[in-house]
Amino acid sequence: MQVVQLQALNDFGEWRDKARALLAAGVGPEAVSWREPGGAAGLFEDAMQLHGNRPVGAVPPAFIELARQAILHADPERFALLYRFLWRLLGDRGLIETASDPDLSRLTRMASAVRRDSHKMKAFVRFKAIVDDSGLERFAAWFEPEHYTLEATAPFFARRFDGMIWAIVTPYRSAYWDGESLAFGPGGQKSDVPQDDAVEGDWKTYFGSIFNPARLKVAMMKSEMPVKYWRNLPEAELIAPLIRGAREMEAAMIERATTQPPSRHVRHRERAAPVAADEHAMASLGDLRAAVEGCQRCPLYEQATQAVFGEGPETAEVMFVGEQPGDQEDLAGKPFIGPAGQVLDAALAKSGIDRGRVYVTNAVKHFKFEPRGKRRIHQRPDGGEIQACKFWLEHEIGLIKPKVIVALGATAAQSLLGRAVTIGKARGAPIPLDDGTLLFVTNHPSYLLRIPDAAGKAREQAKFEADLTAVRAAMAGGSGGG
Ligand code: URA
């Protein structure tokens, strides 16, 4: 058995280097035992010393993306699972698109749990203010992620709270932002972080020990050394000289803070309010997507593989809104790629609308279904679920700012109009919304798929295409097809 002892819990680069060496030496997944930091090698196991130069083929970018996320999952089997899938993938490149593959679907679920965890951190971290005698304010937060997501999520806080000095402490790692750079250090405990806003000289205790910038910088520089050993190093030996440096650095920072405008730099306290990241968290489509991925506004997230966010150019003039992702969309994480999507694509092409220029999304972002044997049978979302998800749709509309919105079916129309409508009555003429957007209502493409007789199907198909032709006419200059 080949033992691979990892130094980090969640370092994709480390796993990739080790996986490459194993592949080059031709070591199959069944002969590898992956160990998280701290694991002890058993008898009859070889520590990793590999020499091999077998060519390692190119890996599809979609796998790299998946692996970068799945490696942050707390499941101890993640490294082995990734290697097994990679090994199989190099023999069959189509595997990355085989949603039914059990390894792929497990990795996809892990990646999705990681994204949810990261979003929870963005939404639920609450900073407590710590104020020194001069009124200088710093912030600290305790958070317990389910997965190893701090390093991947901390840059979000650095962007959002760039003018503050803050620390986020988790059980496995801490992050520190000094107003200019982000550093990571050992994990801590809840008691390391004040539970309420702290005043007077308390910051010295908190920041001078737990969040000491120098200590954290050292941890970063020494990242090749497992954090657990680093944590046990005698403070006096290594840390004390650095504390001096840190104090100097802090003094310089304070100096800068007092000579620069508070809005760009460290703010002085008037009244500390807990800072919630989610207030600012959805200023871009990327942020909104991340927030949707962590959505638990209704119970549908529990059994869906993942939330399916909209797709299309941010500058799209037309937005198509469907009901909810179907079976295939749920697995792939993309809207309208299954049978209903094919009907939509064909009708768009027939009406002269380029799908590449429209934004496609759904009223409800998680797949609602009832398991029946191996099949998952679509269930229509109820009013509460539509209402809960309307929050996301409204934000999506606010960011895309389409001129025309097309409601595909009754669920989308209900979400957009706030009341139930009959398609037959609502279709035809566009409905002006309060903000001036034109809303077209038409059938859902899957309705066409369900019509049993050919004549009826052809009739409805023609009506659907006529609706889309009217949409095209309403697009800027009547030239939606480009
Ligand atoms: N049906 C929908 O409403 N949306 C999809 O994304 C797929 C099928």
PDB file of N, CA and C in Angstrom, residues 13 43 45 47 53 68 90 111 129 133 151 162 194 199 208 247 314 329-330 341 351 369-370 378 382 436 438 447 466:
ATOM      1  N   GLY A  13      -3.414  22.254  -4.576  1.00  0.00           N
ATOM      2  CA  GLY A  13      -2.100  22.152  -5.224  1.00  0.00           C
ATOM      3  C   GLY A  13      -1.308  20.965  -4.688  1.00  0.00           C
ATOM      4  N   LEU A  43       1.752  -0.361   9.697  1.00  0.00           N
ATOM      5  CA  LEU A  43       2.796  -1.290   9.265  1.00  0.00           C
ATOM      6  C   LEU A  43       2.565  -1.665   7.807  1.00  0.00           C
ATOM      7  N   GLU A  45       3.296  -0.314   5.127  1.00  0.00           N
ATOM      8  CA  GLU A  45       2.895   0.729   4.195  1.00  0.00           C
ATOM      9  C   GLU A  45       4.130   1.525   3.799  1.00  0.00           C
ATOM     10  N   ALA A  47       5.862   4.906   2.725  1.00  0.00           N
ATOM     11  CA  ALA A  47       5.660   6.352   2.635  1.00  0.00           C
ATOM     12  C   ALA A  47       5.933   6.735   1.186  1.00  0.00           C
ATOM     13  N   ASN A  53       7.796   8.097 -14.862  1.00  0.00           N
ATOM     14  CA  ASN A  53       7.657   9.134 -15.885  1.00  0.00           C
ATOM     15  C   ASN A  53       6.647   8.754 -16.955  1.00  0.00           C
ATOM     16  N   ARG A  68     -11.152  21.385  -7.012  1.00  0.00           N
ATOM     17  CA  ARG A  68     -10.807  22.523  -6.156  1.00  0.00           C
ATOM     18  C   ARG A  68     -11.862  22.723  -5.066  1.00  0.00           C
ATOM     19  N   LEU A  90      -9.059   9.601 -16.828  1.00  0.00           N
ATOM     20  CA  LEU A  90      -7.986   9.602 -17.823  1.00  0.00           C
ATOM     21  C   LEU A  90      -8.152   8.441 -18.807  1.00  0.00           C
ATOM     22  N   ALA A 111     -19.013  19.146  -3.708  1.00  0.00           N
ATOM     23  CA  ALA A 111     -18.696  20.515  -4.145  1.00  0.00           C
ATOM     24  C   ALA A 111     -19.858  21.441  -3.806  1.00  0.00           C
ATOM     25  N   ALA A 129     -16.994  44.150  17.528  1.00  0.00           N
ATOM     26  CA  ALA A 129     -16.014  45.237  17.509  1.00  0.00           C
ATOM     27  C   ALA A 129     -15.145  45.192  18.760  1.00  0.00           C
ATOM     28  N   ASP A 133      -7.951  52.059  23.414  1.00  0.00           N
ATOM     29  CA  ASP A 133      -8.121  53.293  24.183  1.00  0.00           C
ATOM     30  C   ASP A 133      -8.260  54.522  23.291  1.00  0.00           C
ATOM     31  N   GLU A 151     -10.239  29.465   3.958  1.00  0.00           N
ATOM     32  CA  GLU A 151      -9.273  30.088   3.043  1.00  0.00           C
ATOM     33  C   GLU A 151      -9.939  30.517   1.744  1.00  0.00           C
ATOM     34  N   ASP A 162     -12.781  45.824   3.277  1.00  0.00           N
ATOM     35  CA  ASP A 162     -11.367  46.139   3.054  1.00  0.00           C
ATOM     36  C   ASP A 162     -10.878  47.281   3.927  1.00  0.00           C
ATOM     37  N   PRO A 194     -14.195  37.709  21.549  1.00  0.00           N
ATOM     38  CA  PRO A 194     -15.169  38.272  22.506  1.00  0.00           C
ATOM     39  C   PRO A 194     -16.595  37.994  22.040  1.00  0.00           C
ATOM     40  N   VAL A 199     -14.584  46.729  24.825  1.00  0.00           N
ATOM     41  CA  VAL A 199     -14.068  48.097  24.833  1.00  0.00           C
ATOM     42  C   VAL A 199     -12.806  48.174  25.685  1.00  0.00           C
ATOM     43  N   GLY A 208      -3.381  41.008  20.471  1.00  0.00           N
ATOM     44  CA  GLY A 208      -1.965  40.874  20.800  1.00  0.00           C
ATOM     45  C   GLY A 208      -1.547  39.427  20.944  1.00  0.00           C
ATOM     46  N   ARG A 247       4.183  44.766  16.391  1.00  0.00           N
ATOM     47  CA  ARG A 247       3.796  46.013  17.063  1.00  0.00           C
ATOM     48  C   ARG A 247       4.190  47.210  16.200  1.00  0.00           C
ATOM     49  N   GLU A 314     -24.613  38.939 -18.926  1.00  0.00           N
ATOM     50  CA  GLU A 314     -25.071  39.884 -17.910  1.00  0.00           C
ATOM     51  C   GLU A 314     -25.794  41.067 -18.559  1.00  0.00           C
ATOM     52  N   GLU A 329     -31.051  19.120 -15.334  1.00  0.00           N
ATOM     53  CA  GLU A 329     -30.531  20.424 -14.907  1.00  0.00           C
ATOM     54  C   GLU A 329     -30.006  20.328 -13.475  1.00  0.00           C
ATOM     55  N   ASP A 330     -30.717  19.566 -12.646  1.00  0.00           N
ATOM     56  CA  ASP A 330     -30.325  19.394 -11.245  1.00  0.00           C
ATOM     57  C   ASP A 330     -28.940  18.747 -11.151  1.00  0.00           C
ATOM     58  N   GLY A 341     -35.403  22.099 -22.551  1.00  0.00           N
ATOM     59  CA  GLY A 341     -34.409  23.034 -23.079  1.00  0.00           C
ATOM     60  C   GLY A 341     -34.240  22.866 -24.579  1.00  0.00           C
ATOM     61  N   SER A 351     -37.617  31.305 -34.236  1.00  0.00           N
ATOM     62  CA  SER A 351     -38.115  32.683 -34.143  1.00  0.00           C
ATOM     63  C   SER A 351     -37.006  33.704 -34.368  1.00  0.00           C
ATOM     64  N   PHE A 369     -38.937  17.031  -6.562  1.00  0.00           N
ATOM     65  CA  PHE A 369     -39.300  15.744  -7.172  1.00  0.00           C
ATOM     66  C   PHE A 369     -39.733  14.754  -6.098  1.00  0.00           C
ATOM     67  N   GLU A 370     -40.302  13.663  -6.623  1.00  0.00           N
ATOM     68  CA  GLU A 370     -40.672  12.569  -5.735  1.00  0.00           C
ATOM     69  C   GLU A 370     -39.907  11.347  -6.233  1.00  0.00           C
ATOM     70  N   HIS A 378     -40.873  14.773 -11.406  1.00  0.00           N
ATOM     71  CA  HIS A 378     -41.063  16.215 -11.222  1.00  0.00           C
ATOM     72  C   HIS A 378     -42.326  16.519 -10.410  1.00  0.00           C
ATOM     73  N   ASP A 382     -44.986  24.635  -4.888  1.00  0.00           N
ATOM     74  CA  ASP A 382     -46.205  25.256  -4.374  1.00  0.00           C
ATOM     75  C   ASP A 382     -46.006  26.768  -4.177  1.00  0.00           C
ATOM     76  N   GLY A 436     -41.356  49.252 -15.954  1.00  0.00           N
ATOM     77  CA  GLY A 436     -41.300  49.502 -17.391  1.00  0.00           C
ATOM     78  C   GLY A 436     -40.897  48.285 -18.213  1.00  0.00           C
ATOM     79  N   LEU A 438     -41.197  44.809 -20.084  1.00  0.00           N
ATOM     80  CA  LEU A 438     -42.352  44.160 -20.721  1.00  0.00           C
ATOM     81  C   LEU A 438     -42.347  42.679 -20.384  1.00  0.00           C
ATOM     82  N   TYR A 447     -44.778  21.664 -21.722  1.00  0.00           N
ATOM     83  CA  TYR A 447     -46.200  21.457 -22.052  1.00  0.00           C
ATOM     84  C   TYR A 447     -46.309  20.868 -23.472  1.00  0.00           C
ATOM     85  N   ALA A 466     -45.012  31.709 -32.340  1.00  0.00           N
ATOM     86  CA  ALA A 466     -45.560  33.055 -32.616  1.00  0.00           C
ATOM     87  C   ALA A 466     -45.309  33.973 -31.416  1.00  0.00           C
TER      88      ALA A 466
END
